[in-house]
Amino acid sequence: MAIYREKDVFERRNAAHEAKKALLERFRAKPAADDPAVLARQAERKAILEARAIREAEKARLKQEKLAREAAEKAEREAAEEAARAEAKIREAEENERIARLLADEAERKAKRDARYAARKQRTGRTPPGFSAR
């Protein structure tokens, strides 16, 4: 069985020094800007950005089309509702006119009946209380 041995200060310092050296070497080994691999990566990134821009433009166009379609549908719905309201208004006016004619006819019949009743009472010579004969 292995015995765990804690590292002392010098070992930790040397390990940190080696890690910093490795990091510095990796930074120094970075390829130049005119390296073909770097140029290829830049071209790939540029192609990705262009594709993204095309997708976003297409998405915006589709969104505008959808908004236009929804606006047209809303306008169509509102026109249909307006037509329905106008038709309902016409039906209501016709119904009110019919009711007014019925009430006028009823009032005319009542007036004729009252006139007959008054004429009959006048022939008999008696006027009921609260009723004035003409």
Backbone as numpy.savetxt, mean C-alpha at the origin, in Angstrom:
# Nx Ny Nz CAx CAy CAz Cx Cy Cz
52.22 -39.95 30.27 51.38 -38.78 30.27 52.27 -37.55 30.27
51.90 -36.60 29.44 52.73 -35.41 29.30 52.48 -34.47 30.46
53.51 -33.84 30.86 53.41 -32.90 31.97 53.28 -31.50 31.35
52.27 -30.75 31.83 52.06 -29.41 31.32 53.12 -28.50 31.91
53.81 -27.81 31.00 54.85 -26.89 31.44 54.48 -25.51 30.96
54.37 -24.57 31.87 54.02 -23.21 31.53 55.23 -22.52 30.92
54.96 -21.73 29.88 56.05 -21.04 29.21 56.51 -19.87 30.07
57.79 -19.63 30.06 58.29 -18.51 30.83 58.28 -17.24 29.99
58.68 -16.14 30.57 58.62 -14.84 29.93 59.44 -14.81 28.65
60.60 -15.41 28.66 61.48 -15.36 27.47 60.87 -16.12 26.30
60.24 -17.26 26.57 59.61 -18.02 25.48 58.43 -17.26 24.89
57.65 -16.62 25.77 56.52 -15.83 25.27 56.99 -14.65 24.45
58.07 -13.99 24.90 58.60 -12.85 24.17 59.15 -13.29 22.82
59.85 -14.40 22.76 60.39 -14.90 21.50 59.26 -15.30 20.54
58.19 -15.90 21.05 57.07 -16.29 20.21 56.40 -15.05 19.61
56.23 -14.01 20.43 55.63 -12.77 19.93 56.53 -12.14 18.88
57.82 -12.16 19.11 58.79 -11.60 18.15 58.73 -12.36 16.82
58.64 -13.67 16.88 58.55 -14.49 15.66 57.25 -14.21 14.90
56.15 -14.03 15.64 54.86 -13.76 15.00 54.90 -12.41 14.29
55.52 -11.41 14.93 55.64 -10.09 14.30 56.51 -10.16 13.05
57.58 -10.95 13.13 58.46 -11.10 11.96 57.72 -11.75 10.80
56.94 -12.77 11.10 56.19 -13.46 10.06 55.16 -12.51 9.43
54.52 -11.70 10.24 53.56 -10.73 9.73 54.23 -9.70 8.84
55.41 -9.25 9.24 56.16 -8.28 8.43 56.60 -8.90 7.11
57.03 -10.14 7.13 57.44 -10.83 5.89 56.25 -10.99 4.95
55.10 -11.30 5.53 53.92 -11.46 4.69 53.53 -10.12 4.05
53.68 -9.04 4.80 53.38 -7.72 4.26 54.36 -7.35 3.16
55.63 -7.67 3.36 56.65 -7.35 2.35 56.48 -8.20 1.10
55.93 -9.38 1.25 55.75 -10.28 0.11 54.52 -9.92 -0.71
53.82 -8.87 -0.33 52.62 -8.44 -1.05 53.01 -8.09 -2.48
52.23 -8.57 -3.48 52.58 -8.32 -4.88 52.39 -6.84 -5.24
53.10 -6.42 -6.26 53.03 -5.03 -6.71 51.70 -4.78 -7.42
51.38 -3.51 -7.67 50.11 -3.14 -8.29 50.02 -3.60 -9.74
51.16 -3.80 -10.41 51.12 -4.23 -11.81 51.27 -5.74 -11.97
51.17 -6.45 -10.87 51.27 -7.91 -10.91 50.02 -8.47 -11.61
50.16 -9.48 -12.46 48.99 -10.04 -13.17 47.91 -10.58 -12.24
48.30 -11.16 -11.13 47.29 -11.68 -10.18 46.48 -10.53 -9.59
47.16 -9.43 -9.25 46.47 -8.27 -8.70 45.54 -7.68 -9.76
46.03 -7.55 -10.99 45.22 -7.01 -12.07 43.99 -7.90 -12.33
44.19 -9.21 -12.25 43.07 -10.14 -12.45 42.02 -9.97 -11.36
42.48 -9.83 -10.11 41.54 -9.63 -9.00 40.77 -8.32 -9.16
41.49 -7.27 -9.60 40.83 -5.98 -9.81 39.77 -6.08 -10.92
40.11 -6.78 -12.00 39.16 -6.95 -13.10 37.94 -7.75 -12.62
38.19 -8.76 -11.81 37.09 -9.57 -11.28 36.18 -8.72 -10.39
36.77 -7.92 -9.53 35.99 -7.04 -8.66 35.18 -6.04 -9.48
35.82 -5.50 -10.53 35.13 -4.54 -11.39 33.93 -5.22 -12.07
34.13 -6.44 -12.55 33.04 -7.18 -13.19 31.90 -7.44 -12.19
32.27 -7.78 -10.96 31.26 -8.02 -9.93 30.47 -6.75 -9.66
31.17 -5.62 -9.55 30.49 -4.33 -9.30 29.56 -3.95 -10.46
30.02 -4.18 -11.69 29.17 -3.88 -12.84 27.93 -4.77 -12.85
28.12 -6.05 -12.55 26.97 -6.97 -12.50 26.00 -6.54 -11.41
26.53 -6.11 -10.28 25.68 -5.65 -9.18 24.90 -4.41 -9.60
25.57 -3.49 -10.28 24.89 -2.27 -10.75 23.77 -2.63 -11.73
24.03 -3.58 -12.61 23.01 -4.01 -13.57 21.82 -4.64 -12.84
22.11 -5.48 -11.85 21.03 -6.11 -11.07 20.21 -5.06 -10.33
20.89 -4.08 -9.74 20.17 -3.04 -9.00 19.32 -2.19 -9.94
19.84 -1.90 -11.14 19.06 -1.14 -12.11 17.83 -1.93 -12.54
18.00 -3.22 -12.77 16.88 -4.08 -13.15 15.85 -4.14 -12.02
16.34 -4.24 -10.79 15.45 -4.29 -9.63 14.68 -2.97 -9.51
15.35 -1.85 -9.71 14.68 -0.55 -9.66 13.64 -0.42 -10.78
13.98 -0.91 -11.97 13.04 -0.85 -13.09 11.79 -1.69 -12.79
12.01 -2.90 -12.25 10.88 -3.76 -11.91 10.01 -3.12 -10.83
10.67 -2.45 -9.88 9.91 -1.79 -8.82 9.07 -0.66 -9.40
9.65 0.12 -10.32 8.90 1.20 -10.96 7.72 0.65 -11.76
7.95 -0.46 -12.47 6.86 -1.07 -13.24 5.75 -1.54 -12.30
6.15 -2.13 -11.18 5.17 -2.60 -10.21 4.37 -1.43 -9.65
5.06 -0.34 -9.31 4.37 0.84 -8.79 3.41 1.42 -9.83
3.86 1.47 -11.09 3.00 1.99 -12.15 1.77 1.09 -12.33
1.99 -0.22 -12.30 0.89 -1.17 -12.45 -0.10 -1.02 -11.28
0.43 -0.89 -10.06 -0.45 -0.73 -8.90 -1.23 0.58 -8.98
-0.57 1.65 -9.47 -1.25 2.94 -9.61 -2.37 2.83 -10.64
-2.10 2.13 -11.75 -3.13 1.96 -12.78 -4.30 1.14 -12.23
-4.00 0.08 -11.49 -5.06 -0.74 -10.90 -5.87 0.07 -9.90
-5.18 0.90 -9.11 -5.87 1.72 -8.12 -6.79 2.72 -8.83
-6.28 3.35 -9.90 -7.09 4.31 -10.65 -8.31 3.61 -11.25
-8.10 2.41 -11.78 -9.20 1.64 -12.36 -10.24 1.29 -11.29
-9.76 0.87 -10.11 -10.66 0.55 -9.00 -11.46 1.78 -8.57
-10.75 2.91 -8.47 -11.43 4.14 -8.05 -12.47 4.56 -9.09
-12.15 4.40 -10.37 -13.11 4.74 -11.42 -14.34 3.84 -11.33
-14.11 2.55 -11.08 -15.23 1.62 -10.95 -16.07 1.98 -9.72
-15.40 2.33 -8.62 -16.14 2.71 -7.42 -16.93 3.99 -7.66
-16.32 4.94 -8.37 -17.02 6.20 -8.68 -18.25 5.92 -9.54
-18.09 5.04 -10.53 -19.23 4.68 -11.38 -20.32 4.00 -10.55
-19.90 3.14 -9.62 -20.88 2.46 -8.76 -21.59 3.47 -7.86
-20.83 4.44 -7.34 -21.44 5.47 -6.50 -22.44 6.30 -7.31
-22.06 6.65 -8.54 -22.96 7.43 -9.39 -24.23 6.64 -9.68
-24.07 5.36 -9.98 -25.22 4.50 -10.26 -26.11 4.38 -9.02
-25.48 4.25 -7.85 -26.25 4.16 -6.61 -26.99 5.46 -6.35
-26.34 6.59 -6.65 -26.99 7.90 -6.48 -28.21 8.01 -7.39
-28.06 7.54 -8.63 -29.17 7.58 -9.58 -30.32 6.70 -9.07
-29.98 5.48 -8.62 -31.01 4.58 -8.08 -31.69 5.20 -6.87
-30.90 5.84 -6.01 -31.46 6.47 -4.81 -32.39 7.63 -5.20
-31.96 8.42 -6.19 -32.80 9.53 -6.65 -34.11 8.99 -7.24
-34.03 7.91 -8.02 -35.23 7.31 -8.59 -36.15 6.78 -7.49
-35.54 6.17 -6.48 -36.33 5.63 -5.36 -37.00 6.77 -4.60
-36.25 7.86 -4.36 -36.82 9.02 -3.67 -37.96 9.64 -4.48
-37.77 9.70 -5.80 -38.81 10.24 -6.68 -40.07 9.36 -6.63
-39.86 8.05 -6.64 -41.00 7.12 -6.58 -41.73 7.28 -5.25
-40.96 7.40 -4.17 -41.58 7.57 -2.85 -42.35 8.89 -2.79
-41.73 9.95 -3.37 -42.41 11.25 -3.39 -43.71 11.17 -4.18
-43.70 10.46 -5.32 -44.94 10.29 -6.11 -45.98 9.53 -5.32
-45.55 8.46 -4.62 -46.49 7.69 -3.81 -47.09 8.55 -2.71
-46.24 9.35 -2.05 -46.74 10.22 -0.97 -47.69 11.27 -1.54
-47.33 11.83 -2.72 -48.22 12.83 -3.35 -49.55 12.19 -3.73
-49.51 10.98 -4.30 -50.75 10.28 -4.66 -51.59 10.00 -3.41
-50.91 9.57 -2.35 -51.62 9.28 -1.10 -52.26 10.55 -0.53
-51.50 11.66 -0.60 -52.05 12.93 -0.09 -53.24 13.37 -0.95
-53.14 13.17 -2.27 -54.25 13.53 -3.16 -55.48 12.67 -2.86
-55.29 11.37 -2.67 -56.41 10.48 -2.33 -57.05 10.88 -1.00
-56.16 11.24 -0.05 -56.68 11.65 1.26 -57.46 12.95 1.13
-56.95 13.88 0.32 -57.67 15.15 0.13 -59.03 14.91 -0.52
-59.09 14.03 -1.52 -60.36 13.70 -2.17 -61.32 13.05 -1.17
-60.80 12.14 -0.37 -61.63 11.45 0.63 -62.16 12.45 1.64
-61.27 13.34 2.10 -61.70 14.36 3.07 -62.75 15.27 2.45
-62.57 15.60 1.17 -63.56 16.46 0.49 -64.90 15.74 0.41
-64.91 14.47 0.10 -66.16 13.69 0.04 -66.79 13.63 1.42
-65.97 13.40 2.43 -66.48 13.32 3.79 -67.09 14.66 4.21
-66.39 15.75 3.88 -66.90 17.08 4.24 -68.20 17.38 3.48
-68.24 16.98 2.21 -69.46 17.22 1.43 -70.62 16.43 2.03
-70.38 15.20 2.44 -71.42 14.38 3.03 -71.90 14.97 4.35
-70.97 15.44 5.16 -71.33 16.04 6.44 -72.10 17.34 6.24
-71.72 18.08 5.19 -72.42 19.33 4.91 -73.85 19.06 4.47
-74.03 17.98 3.71 -75.39 17.64 3.29 -76.24 17.30 4.50
-75.66 16.65 5.47 -76.42 16.30 6.65 -76.55 17.49 7.58
-75.70 18.51 7.42 -75.80 19.73 8.19 -75.00 19.71 9.47
-74.25 18.71 9.70 -73.47 18.62 10.93 -71.99 18.64 10.60
-71.21 19.46 11.30 -69.76 19.53 11.11 -69.10 18.95 12.35
-68.25 18.01 12.18 -67.60 17.43 13.36 -66.68 18.46 14.03
-66.48 18.36 15.34 -65.61 19.30 16.04 -64.19 19.25 15.49
-63.56 20.40 15.29 -62.19 20.49 14.78 -62.09 20.34 13.30
-63.18 20.21 12.59 -63.17 20.04 11.14 -63.88 21.23 10.52
-63.16 21.92 9.66 -63.78 23.10 9.03 -64.14 22.75 7.60
-65.37 22.92 7.25 -65.82 22.63 5.89 -65.53 23.81 5.01
-65.24 23.59 3.80 -64.90 24.68 2.87 -66.02 24.98 1.97
